[in-house]
Backbone as a ProteinNet text record, in pm:
[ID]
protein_1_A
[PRIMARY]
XXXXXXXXXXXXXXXXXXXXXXXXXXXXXXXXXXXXXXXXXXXXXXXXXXXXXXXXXXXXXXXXXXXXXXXXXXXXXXXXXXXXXXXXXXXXXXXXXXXXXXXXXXXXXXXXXXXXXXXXXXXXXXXXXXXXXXXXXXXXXXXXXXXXXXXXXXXXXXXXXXXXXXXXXXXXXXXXXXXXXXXXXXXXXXXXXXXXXXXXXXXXXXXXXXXXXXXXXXXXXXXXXXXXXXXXXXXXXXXXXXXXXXX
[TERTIARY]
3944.1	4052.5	3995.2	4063.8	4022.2	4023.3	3897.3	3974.1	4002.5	4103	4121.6	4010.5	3965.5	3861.3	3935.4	3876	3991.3	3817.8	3836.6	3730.3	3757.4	3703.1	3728.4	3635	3732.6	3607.7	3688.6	3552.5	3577.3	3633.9	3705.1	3730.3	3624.8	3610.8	3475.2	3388.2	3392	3242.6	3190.1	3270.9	3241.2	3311.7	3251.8	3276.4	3230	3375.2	3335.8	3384.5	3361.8	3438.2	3419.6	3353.2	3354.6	3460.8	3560.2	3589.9	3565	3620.6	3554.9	3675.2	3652.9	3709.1	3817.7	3939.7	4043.6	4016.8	4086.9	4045.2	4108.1	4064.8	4164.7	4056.9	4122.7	4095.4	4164.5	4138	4185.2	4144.1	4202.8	4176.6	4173.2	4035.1	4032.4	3993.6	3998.8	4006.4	3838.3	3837.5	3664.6	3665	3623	3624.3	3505	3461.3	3372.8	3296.1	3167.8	3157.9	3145.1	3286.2	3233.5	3178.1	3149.3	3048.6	3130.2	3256.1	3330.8	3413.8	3379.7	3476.9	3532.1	3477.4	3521	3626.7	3618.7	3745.6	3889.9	3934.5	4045.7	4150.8	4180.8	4232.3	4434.1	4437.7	4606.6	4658.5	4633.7	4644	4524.5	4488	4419.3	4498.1	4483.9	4579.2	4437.1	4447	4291.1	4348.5	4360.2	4350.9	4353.4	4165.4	4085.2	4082.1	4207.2	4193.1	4312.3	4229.9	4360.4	4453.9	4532.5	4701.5	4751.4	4676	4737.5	4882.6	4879	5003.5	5108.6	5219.9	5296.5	5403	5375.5	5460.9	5346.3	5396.9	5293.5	5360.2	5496.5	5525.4	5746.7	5782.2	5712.5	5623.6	5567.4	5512.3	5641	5644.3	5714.4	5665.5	5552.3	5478.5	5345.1	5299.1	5127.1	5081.9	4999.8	5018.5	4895.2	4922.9	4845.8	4716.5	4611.2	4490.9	4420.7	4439.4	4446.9	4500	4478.3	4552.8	4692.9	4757.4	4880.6	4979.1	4977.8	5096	5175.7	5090.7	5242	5221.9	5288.2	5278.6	5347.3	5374.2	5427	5485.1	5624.4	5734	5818.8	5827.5	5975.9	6086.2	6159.5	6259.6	6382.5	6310.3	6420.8	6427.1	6584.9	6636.8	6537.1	6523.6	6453.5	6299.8	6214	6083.9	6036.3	5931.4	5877.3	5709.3	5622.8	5466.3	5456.9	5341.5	5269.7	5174.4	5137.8	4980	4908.6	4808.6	4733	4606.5	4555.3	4464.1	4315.5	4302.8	4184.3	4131.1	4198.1	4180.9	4092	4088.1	4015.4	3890.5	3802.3	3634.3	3622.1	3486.3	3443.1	3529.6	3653.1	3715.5	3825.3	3814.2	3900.2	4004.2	4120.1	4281.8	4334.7	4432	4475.3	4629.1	4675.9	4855.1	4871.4	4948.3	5023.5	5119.7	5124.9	5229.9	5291.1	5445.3	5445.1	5586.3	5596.6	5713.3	5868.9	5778.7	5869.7	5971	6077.7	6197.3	6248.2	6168	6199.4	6140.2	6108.3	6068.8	5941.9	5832	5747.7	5730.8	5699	5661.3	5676.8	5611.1	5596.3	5604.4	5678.1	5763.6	5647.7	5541.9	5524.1	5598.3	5581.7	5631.7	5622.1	5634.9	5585.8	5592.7	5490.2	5537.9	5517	5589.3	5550.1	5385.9	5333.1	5198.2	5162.3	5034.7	5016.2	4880.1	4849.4	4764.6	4684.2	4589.1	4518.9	4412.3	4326.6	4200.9	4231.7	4265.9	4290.8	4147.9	4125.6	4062.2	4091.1	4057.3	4157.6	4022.6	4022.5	3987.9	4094	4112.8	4221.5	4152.7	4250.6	4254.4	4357.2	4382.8	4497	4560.1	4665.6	4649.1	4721.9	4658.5	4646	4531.6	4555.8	4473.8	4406.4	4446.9	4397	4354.5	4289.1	4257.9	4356.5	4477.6	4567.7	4654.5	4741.7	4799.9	4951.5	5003.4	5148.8	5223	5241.6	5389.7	5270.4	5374.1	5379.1	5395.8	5309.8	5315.4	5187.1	5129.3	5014.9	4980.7	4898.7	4872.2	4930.9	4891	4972.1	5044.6	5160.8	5249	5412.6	5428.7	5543.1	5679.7	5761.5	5880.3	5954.9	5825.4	5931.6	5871.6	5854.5	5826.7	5642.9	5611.7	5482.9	5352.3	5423.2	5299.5	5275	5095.1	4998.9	5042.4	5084.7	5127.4	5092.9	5093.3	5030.2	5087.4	5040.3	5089.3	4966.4	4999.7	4950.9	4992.6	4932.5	4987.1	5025.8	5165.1	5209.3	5134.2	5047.5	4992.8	4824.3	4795	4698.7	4581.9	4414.7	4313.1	4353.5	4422.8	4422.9	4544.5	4551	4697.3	4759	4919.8	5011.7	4976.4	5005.7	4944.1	5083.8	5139.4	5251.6	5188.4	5121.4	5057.3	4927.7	4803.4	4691	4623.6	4553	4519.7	4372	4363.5	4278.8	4111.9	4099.6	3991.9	3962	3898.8	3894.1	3754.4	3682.2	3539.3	3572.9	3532.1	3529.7	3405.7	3370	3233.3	3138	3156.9	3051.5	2946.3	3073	3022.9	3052.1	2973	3073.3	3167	3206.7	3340.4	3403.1	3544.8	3585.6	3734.3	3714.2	3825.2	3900.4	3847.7	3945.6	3972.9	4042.4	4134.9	4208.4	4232.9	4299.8	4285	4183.6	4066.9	4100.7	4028.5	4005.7	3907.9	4004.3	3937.7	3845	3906.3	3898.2	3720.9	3718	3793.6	3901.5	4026.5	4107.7	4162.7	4132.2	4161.8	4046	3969.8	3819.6	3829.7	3731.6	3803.4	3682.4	3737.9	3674.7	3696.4	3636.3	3626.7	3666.7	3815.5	3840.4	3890.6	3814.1	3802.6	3928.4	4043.6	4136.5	4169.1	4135.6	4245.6	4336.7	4442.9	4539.3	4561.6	4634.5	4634.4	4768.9	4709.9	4732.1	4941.5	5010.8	5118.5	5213.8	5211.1	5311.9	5224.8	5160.3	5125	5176.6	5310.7	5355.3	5368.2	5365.2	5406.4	5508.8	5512.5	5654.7	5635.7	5792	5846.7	5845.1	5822.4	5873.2	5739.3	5591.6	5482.5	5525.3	5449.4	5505	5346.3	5335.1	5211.4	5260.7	5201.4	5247.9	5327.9	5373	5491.7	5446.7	5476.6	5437.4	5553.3	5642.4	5790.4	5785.3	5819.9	5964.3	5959.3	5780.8	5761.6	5667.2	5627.3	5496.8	5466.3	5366.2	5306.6	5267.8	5175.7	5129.2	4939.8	4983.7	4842.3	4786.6	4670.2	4643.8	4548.1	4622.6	4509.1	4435.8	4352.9	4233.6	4268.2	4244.3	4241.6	4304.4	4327.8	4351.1	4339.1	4270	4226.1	4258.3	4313.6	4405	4366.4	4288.5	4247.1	4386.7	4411.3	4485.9	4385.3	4256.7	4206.1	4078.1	3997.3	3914	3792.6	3739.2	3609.6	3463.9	3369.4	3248.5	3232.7	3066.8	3041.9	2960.9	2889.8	2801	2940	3038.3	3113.2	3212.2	3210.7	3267.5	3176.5	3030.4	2953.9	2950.3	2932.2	2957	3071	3180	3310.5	3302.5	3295.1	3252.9	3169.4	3083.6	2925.6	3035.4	3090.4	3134	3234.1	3310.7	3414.9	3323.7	3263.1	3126.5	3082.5	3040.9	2963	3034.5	3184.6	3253.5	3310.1	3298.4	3427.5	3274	3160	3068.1	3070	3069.1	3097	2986.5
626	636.7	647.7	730.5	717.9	589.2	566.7	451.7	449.5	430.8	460.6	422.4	481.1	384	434.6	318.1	392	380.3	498.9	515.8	470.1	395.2	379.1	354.2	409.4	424.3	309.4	215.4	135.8	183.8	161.7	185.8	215.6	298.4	313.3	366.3	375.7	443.2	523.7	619.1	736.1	779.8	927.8	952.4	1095.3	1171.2	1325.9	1380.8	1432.1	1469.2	1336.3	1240	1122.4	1000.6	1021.9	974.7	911.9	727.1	660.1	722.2	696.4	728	606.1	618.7	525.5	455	399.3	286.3	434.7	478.6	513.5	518.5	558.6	560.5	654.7	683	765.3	695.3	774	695.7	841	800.3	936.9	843.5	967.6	948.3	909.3	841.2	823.2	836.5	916.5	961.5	924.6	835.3	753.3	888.6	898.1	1044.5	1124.5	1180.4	1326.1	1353.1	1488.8	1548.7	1556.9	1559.4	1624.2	1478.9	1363.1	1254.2	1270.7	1323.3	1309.2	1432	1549.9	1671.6	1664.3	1545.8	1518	1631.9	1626.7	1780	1717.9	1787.5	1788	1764.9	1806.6	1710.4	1779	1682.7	1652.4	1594.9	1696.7	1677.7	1695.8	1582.8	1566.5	1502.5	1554.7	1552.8	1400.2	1423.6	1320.5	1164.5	1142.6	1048.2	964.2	841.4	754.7	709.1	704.7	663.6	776.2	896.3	913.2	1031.4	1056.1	1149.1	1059.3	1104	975.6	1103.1	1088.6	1156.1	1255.9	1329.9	1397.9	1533.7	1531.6	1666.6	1608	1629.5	1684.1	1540.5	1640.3	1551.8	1554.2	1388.7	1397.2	1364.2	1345.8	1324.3	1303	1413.3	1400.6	1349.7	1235.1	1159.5	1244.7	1240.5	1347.4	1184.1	1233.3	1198.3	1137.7	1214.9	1187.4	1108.4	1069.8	966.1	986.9	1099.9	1153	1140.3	1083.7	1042.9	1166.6	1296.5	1412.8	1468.3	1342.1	1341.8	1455.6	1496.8	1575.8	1579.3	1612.5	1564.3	1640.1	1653.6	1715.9	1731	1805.9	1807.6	1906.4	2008.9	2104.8	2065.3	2062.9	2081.4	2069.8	2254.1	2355.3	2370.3	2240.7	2239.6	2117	2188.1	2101.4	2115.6	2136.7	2145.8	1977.8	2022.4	1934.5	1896.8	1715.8	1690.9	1757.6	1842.5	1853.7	1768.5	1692.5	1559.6	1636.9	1737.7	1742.1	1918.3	2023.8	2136.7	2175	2123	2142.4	2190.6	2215	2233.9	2144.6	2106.2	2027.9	1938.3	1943.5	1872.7	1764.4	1804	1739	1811.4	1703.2	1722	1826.2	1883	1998.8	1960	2003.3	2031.7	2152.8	2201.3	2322.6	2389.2	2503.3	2546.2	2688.7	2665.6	2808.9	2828.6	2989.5	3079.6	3047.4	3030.9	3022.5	2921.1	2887.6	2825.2	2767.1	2752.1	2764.9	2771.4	2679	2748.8	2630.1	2614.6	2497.5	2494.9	2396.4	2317.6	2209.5	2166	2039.2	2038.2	1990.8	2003.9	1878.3	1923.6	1874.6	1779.1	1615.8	1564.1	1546	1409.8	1372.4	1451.5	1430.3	1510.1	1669.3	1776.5	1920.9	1928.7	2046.4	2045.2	2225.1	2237.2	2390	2399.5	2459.1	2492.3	2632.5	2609.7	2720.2	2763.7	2671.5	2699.1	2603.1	2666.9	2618.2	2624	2536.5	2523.5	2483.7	2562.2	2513.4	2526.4	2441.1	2436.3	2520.1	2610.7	2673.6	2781.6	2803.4	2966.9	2970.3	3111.3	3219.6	3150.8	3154.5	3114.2	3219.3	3318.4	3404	3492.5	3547	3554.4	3692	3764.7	3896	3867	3887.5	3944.4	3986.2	3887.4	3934	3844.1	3777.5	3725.5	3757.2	3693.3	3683	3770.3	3702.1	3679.1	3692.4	3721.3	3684	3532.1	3493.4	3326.5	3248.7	3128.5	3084.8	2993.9	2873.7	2757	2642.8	2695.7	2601.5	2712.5	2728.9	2809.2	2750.6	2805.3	2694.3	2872.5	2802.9	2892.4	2971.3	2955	3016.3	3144.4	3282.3	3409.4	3406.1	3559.1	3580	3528.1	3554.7	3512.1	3395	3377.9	3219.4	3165.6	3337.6	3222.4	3379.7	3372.3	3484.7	3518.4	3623	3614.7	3682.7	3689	3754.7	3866.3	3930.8	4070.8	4069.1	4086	4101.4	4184.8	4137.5	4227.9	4297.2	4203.2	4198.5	4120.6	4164.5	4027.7	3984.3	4076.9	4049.4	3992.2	4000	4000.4	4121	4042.3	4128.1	4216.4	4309	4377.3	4337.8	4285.7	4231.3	4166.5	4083.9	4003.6	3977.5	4029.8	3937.7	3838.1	3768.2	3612.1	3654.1	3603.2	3657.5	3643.2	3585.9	3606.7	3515.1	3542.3	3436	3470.5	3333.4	3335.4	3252	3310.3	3245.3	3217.2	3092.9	3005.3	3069.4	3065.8	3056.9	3153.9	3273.6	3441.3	3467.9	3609.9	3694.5	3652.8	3698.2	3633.3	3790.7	3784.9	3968.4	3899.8	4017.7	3951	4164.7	4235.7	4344.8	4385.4	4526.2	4562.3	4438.4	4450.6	4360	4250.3	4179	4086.9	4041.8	4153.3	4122.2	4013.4	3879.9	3784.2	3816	3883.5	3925.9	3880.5	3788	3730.1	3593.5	3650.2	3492.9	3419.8	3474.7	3347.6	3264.9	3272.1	3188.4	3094.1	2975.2	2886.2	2917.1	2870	2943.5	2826	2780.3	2736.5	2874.2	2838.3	2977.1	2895.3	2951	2900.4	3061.4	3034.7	3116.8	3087.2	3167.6	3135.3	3236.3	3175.5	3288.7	3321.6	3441.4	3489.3	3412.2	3441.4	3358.1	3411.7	3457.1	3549.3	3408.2	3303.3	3172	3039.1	3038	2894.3	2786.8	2769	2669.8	2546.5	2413.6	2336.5	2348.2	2343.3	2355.6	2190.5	2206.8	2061.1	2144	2298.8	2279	2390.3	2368.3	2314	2284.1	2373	2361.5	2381	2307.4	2338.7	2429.7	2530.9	2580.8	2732.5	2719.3	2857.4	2831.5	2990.3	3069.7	3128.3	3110.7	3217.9	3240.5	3095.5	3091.5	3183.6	3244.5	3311.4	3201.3	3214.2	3087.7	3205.8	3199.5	3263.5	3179.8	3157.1	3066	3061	2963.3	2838.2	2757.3	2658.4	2555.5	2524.1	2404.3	2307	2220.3	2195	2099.7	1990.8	2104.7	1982.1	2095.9	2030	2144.2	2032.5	2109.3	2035.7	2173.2	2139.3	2198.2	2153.5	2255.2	2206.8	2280.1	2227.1	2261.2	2363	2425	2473.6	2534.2	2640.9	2677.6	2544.6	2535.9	2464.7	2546.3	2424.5	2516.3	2570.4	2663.2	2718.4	2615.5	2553.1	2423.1	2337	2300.6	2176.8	2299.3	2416.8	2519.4	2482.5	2545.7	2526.1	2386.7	2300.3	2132	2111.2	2193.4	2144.6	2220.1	2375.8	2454.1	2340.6	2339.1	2254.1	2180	2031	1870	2003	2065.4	2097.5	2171.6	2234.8	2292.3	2187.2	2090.4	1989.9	1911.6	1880.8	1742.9	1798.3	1923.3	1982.5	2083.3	2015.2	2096.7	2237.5	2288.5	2455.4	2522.7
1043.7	946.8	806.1	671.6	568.6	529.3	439.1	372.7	216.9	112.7	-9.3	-104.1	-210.1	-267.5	-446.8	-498.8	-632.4	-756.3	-820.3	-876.2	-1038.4	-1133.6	-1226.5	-1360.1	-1451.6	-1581.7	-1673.7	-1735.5	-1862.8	-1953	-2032.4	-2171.7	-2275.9	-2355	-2439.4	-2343	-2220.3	-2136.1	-2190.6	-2226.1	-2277.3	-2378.3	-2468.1	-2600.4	-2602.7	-2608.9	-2700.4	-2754	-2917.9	-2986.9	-3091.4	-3060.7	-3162.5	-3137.5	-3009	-2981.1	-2871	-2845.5	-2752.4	-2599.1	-2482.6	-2391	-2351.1	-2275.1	-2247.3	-2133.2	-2073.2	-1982.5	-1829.4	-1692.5	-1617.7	-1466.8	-1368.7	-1282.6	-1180.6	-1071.3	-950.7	-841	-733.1	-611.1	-546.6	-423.1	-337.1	-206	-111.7	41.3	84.4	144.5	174.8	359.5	374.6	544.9	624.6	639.1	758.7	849.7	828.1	910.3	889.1	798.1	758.6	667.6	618.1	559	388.3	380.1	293.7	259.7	273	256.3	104	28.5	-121.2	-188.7	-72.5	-97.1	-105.8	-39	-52.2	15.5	162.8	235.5	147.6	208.5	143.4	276.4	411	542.9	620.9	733.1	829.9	970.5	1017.6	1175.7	1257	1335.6	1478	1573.1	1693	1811.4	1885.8	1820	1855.8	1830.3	1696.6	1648.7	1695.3	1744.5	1879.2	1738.3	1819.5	1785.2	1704.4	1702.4	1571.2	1672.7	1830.5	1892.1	1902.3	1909.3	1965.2	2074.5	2210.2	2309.5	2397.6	2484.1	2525.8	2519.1	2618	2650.2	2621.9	2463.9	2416.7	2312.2	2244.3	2106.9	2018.8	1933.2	1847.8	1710.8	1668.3	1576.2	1640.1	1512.8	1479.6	1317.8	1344.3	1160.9	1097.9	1001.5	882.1	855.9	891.1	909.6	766	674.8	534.3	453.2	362.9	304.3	236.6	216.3	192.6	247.8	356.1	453.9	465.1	499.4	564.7	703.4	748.5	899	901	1116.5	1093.1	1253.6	1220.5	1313	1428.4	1505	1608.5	1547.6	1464.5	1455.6	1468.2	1548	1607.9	1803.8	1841.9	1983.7	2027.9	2014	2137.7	2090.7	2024.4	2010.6	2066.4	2216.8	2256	2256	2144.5	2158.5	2259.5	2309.6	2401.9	2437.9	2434.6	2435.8	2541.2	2568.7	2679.2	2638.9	2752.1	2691.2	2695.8	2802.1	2854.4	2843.6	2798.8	2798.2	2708.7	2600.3	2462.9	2438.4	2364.1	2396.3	2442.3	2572.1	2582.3	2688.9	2677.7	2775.2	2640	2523.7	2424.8	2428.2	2337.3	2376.2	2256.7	2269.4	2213	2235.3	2096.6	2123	2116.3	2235.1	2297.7	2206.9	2185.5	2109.6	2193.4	2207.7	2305.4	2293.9	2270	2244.2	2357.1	2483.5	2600.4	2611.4	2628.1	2622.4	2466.9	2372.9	2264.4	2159.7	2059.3	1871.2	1891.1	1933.1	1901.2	1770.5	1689.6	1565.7	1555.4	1443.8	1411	1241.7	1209.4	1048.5	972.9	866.8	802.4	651.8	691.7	590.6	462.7	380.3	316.1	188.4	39.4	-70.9	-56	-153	-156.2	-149.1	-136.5	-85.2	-129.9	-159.2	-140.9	-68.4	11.3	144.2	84.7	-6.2	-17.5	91.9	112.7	186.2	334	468.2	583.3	658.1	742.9	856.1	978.1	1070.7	1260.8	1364.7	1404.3	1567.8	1640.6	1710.6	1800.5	1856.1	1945.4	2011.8	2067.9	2059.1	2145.1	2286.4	2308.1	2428.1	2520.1	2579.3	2621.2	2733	2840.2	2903	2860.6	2772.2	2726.4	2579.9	2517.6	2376.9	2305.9	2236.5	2210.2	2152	2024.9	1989.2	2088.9	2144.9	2225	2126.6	1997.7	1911.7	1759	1659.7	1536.4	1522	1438.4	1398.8	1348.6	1366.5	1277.6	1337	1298.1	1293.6	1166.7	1088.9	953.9	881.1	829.1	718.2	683.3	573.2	527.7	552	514.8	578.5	478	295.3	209	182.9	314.1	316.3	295.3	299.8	324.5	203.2	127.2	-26.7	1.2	-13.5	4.9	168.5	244.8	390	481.9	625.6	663.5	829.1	889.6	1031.2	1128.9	1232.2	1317.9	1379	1426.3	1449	1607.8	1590	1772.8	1850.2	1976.9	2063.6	2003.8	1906.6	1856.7	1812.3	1803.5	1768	1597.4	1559.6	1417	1341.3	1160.8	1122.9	1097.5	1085.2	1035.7	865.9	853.8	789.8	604	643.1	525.4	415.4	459.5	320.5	392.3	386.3	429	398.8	437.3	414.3	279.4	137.1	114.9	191.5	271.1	386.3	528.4	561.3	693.9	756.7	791.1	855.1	980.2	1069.5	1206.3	1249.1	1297.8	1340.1	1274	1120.7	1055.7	1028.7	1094	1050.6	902	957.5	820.2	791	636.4	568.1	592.2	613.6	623.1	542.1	388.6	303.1	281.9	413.5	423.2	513.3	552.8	660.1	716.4	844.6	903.5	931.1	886.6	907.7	1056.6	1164.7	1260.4	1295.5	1420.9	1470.4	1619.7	1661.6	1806.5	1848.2	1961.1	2099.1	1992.4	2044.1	1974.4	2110.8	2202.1	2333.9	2368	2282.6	2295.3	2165.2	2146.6	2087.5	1963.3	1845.7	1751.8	1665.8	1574.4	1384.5	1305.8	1255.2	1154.4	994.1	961.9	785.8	734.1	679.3	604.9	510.9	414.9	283.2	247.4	210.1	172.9	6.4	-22.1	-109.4	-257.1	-373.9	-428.1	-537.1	-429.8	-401	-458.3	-407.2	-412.6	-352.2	-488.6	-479	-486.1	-521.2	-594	-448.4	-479.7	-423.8	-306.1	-137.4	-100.4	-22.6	76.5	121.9	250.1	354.6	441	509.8	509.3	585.2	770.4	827.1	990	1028.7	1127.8	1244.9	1353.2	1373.6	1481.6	1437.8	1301.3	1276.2	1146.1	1133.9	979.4	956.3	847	788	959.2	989.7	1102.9	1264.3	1245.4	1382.4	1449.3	1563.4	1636	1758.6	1774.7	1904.2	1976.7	2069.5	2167.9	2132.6	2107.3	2032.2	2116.8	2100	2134.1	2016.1	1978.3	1868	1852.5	1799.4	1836.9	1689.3	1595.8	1455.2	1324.6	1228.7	1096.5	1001.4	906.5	769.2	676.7	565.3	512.6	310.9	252.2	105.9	38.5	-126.2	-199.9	-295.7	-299.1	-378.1	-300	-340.9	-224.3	-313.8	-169	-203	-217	-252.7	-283.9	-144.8	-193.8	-54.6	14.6	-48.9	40.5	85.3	29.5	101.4	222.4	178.6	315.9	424.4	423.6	509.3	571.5	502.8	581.5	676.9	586.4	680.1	812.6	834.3	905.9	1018	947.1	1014	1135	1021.9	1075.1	1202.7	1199.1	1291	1411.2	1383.9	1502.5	1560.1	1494.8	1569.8	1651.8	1574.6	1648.9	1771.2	1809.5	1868.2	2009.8	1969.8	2046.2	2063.4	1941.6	1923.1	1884
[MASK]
+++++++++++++++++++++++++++++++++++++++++++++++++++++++++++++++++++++++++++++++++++++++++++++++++++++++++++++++++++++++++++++++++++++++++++++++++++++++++++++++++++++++++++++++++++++++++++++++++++++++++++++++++++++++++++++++++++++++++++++++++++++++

């Protein structure tokens, strides 16, 4: 679990401009483990981390891993994603996401949020080379700008707004054409960022669906920055998700 640590400066510490500095402080996330404890994700959804499912089939909350508290919840009928405990790399647990009998998601809580720089453990879930459906892993529901899709019947995206790039396990970065993923039914580390179209803060953040489409997923973890990070703390994170996930 994170644990909070609150960082703080004396009064007078410091001085520029001739002036002495005020008394203040912050508080950031300190992550036991990982490589990136000091980035502060805007959420962290893992699998792996006990207590954090509550249900199996369906799931009704997955808690946001991070210190932000934006869990993230069941709250449509006809959405049932589902724990699978044992499918995952390696034999780790994954939540199911699937088109068939109804809308899977999981409605991110907690305060507005903006999701610049994403990271997922996942793959396709599909027996061909081929996205099912239009839809995502993380996207909020207010249209395509800073949010993205997949291309029906395809390794790649929808060609509407593209993500401004995406590196999968720690390849090439491909920030044109279609930024083809292909194999996406194989399980992959995909580092995406999207384009900077509607950044602003939103409240309605979904796992599983992007502007209200979902294809058929399986997830391992998502860590989710508000700003792109460096390239050494990319590479680490990349790294920590390769390693934990035996990739």
């Amino acid at each position: 679990e994170p644990t909070t640590v609150t960082i703080a400066i004396a009064a007078n510490a410091a001085a520029a401009g001739g002036e002495n500095s005020a008394a203040s402080s912050k508080e950031i996330g300190y992550y036991r483990g990982a490589s990136f404890n000091s980035l502060n994700p805007v959420v962290w959804f893992d699998t792996s981390q006990p207590g954090s499912i509550t249900g199996t089939n369906p799931v009704t909350e997955w808690k946001d891993k991070s210190i932000n508290g934006r869990h993230a919840t069941k709250t449509a009928n006809n959405s049932a994603p589902k724990l699978n405990a044992t499918s995952g790399p390696n034999g780790g647990a994954v939540v199911e996401i699937r088109r068939s009998g109804g809308d899977d998601f999981l409605a991110v809580g907690g305060a507005p949020m903006k999701a610049k720089e994403h990271y997922y453990v996942f793959r396709a879930s599909n027996p061909i080379d081929r996205f099912n459906y239009y839809g995502g892993v993380l996207g909020h529901t207010s249209g395509r700008g800073s949010n993205y899709l997949w291309q029906h019947n395809q390794p790649y995206f929808h060609s509407n707004q593209y993500p401004e790039s995406v590196k999968k396990n720690g390849g090439a970065l491909v920030n044109s054409g279609n930024r083809n993923i292909s194999p996406v039914n194989t399980w992959m580390v995909l580092r995406l960022t999207v384009n900077n179209n509607s950044l602003a803060p939103k409240s309605n953040y979904r796992i599983g669906e992007c502007d209200n489409y979902n294809a058929d997923v399986d997830i391992g973890e998502i860590v989710a920055f508000d700003s792109v990070i460096s390239d050494q703390k990319r590479a680490e994170m990349e790294g920590y998700l390769a390693h934990r996930w035996g990739m």
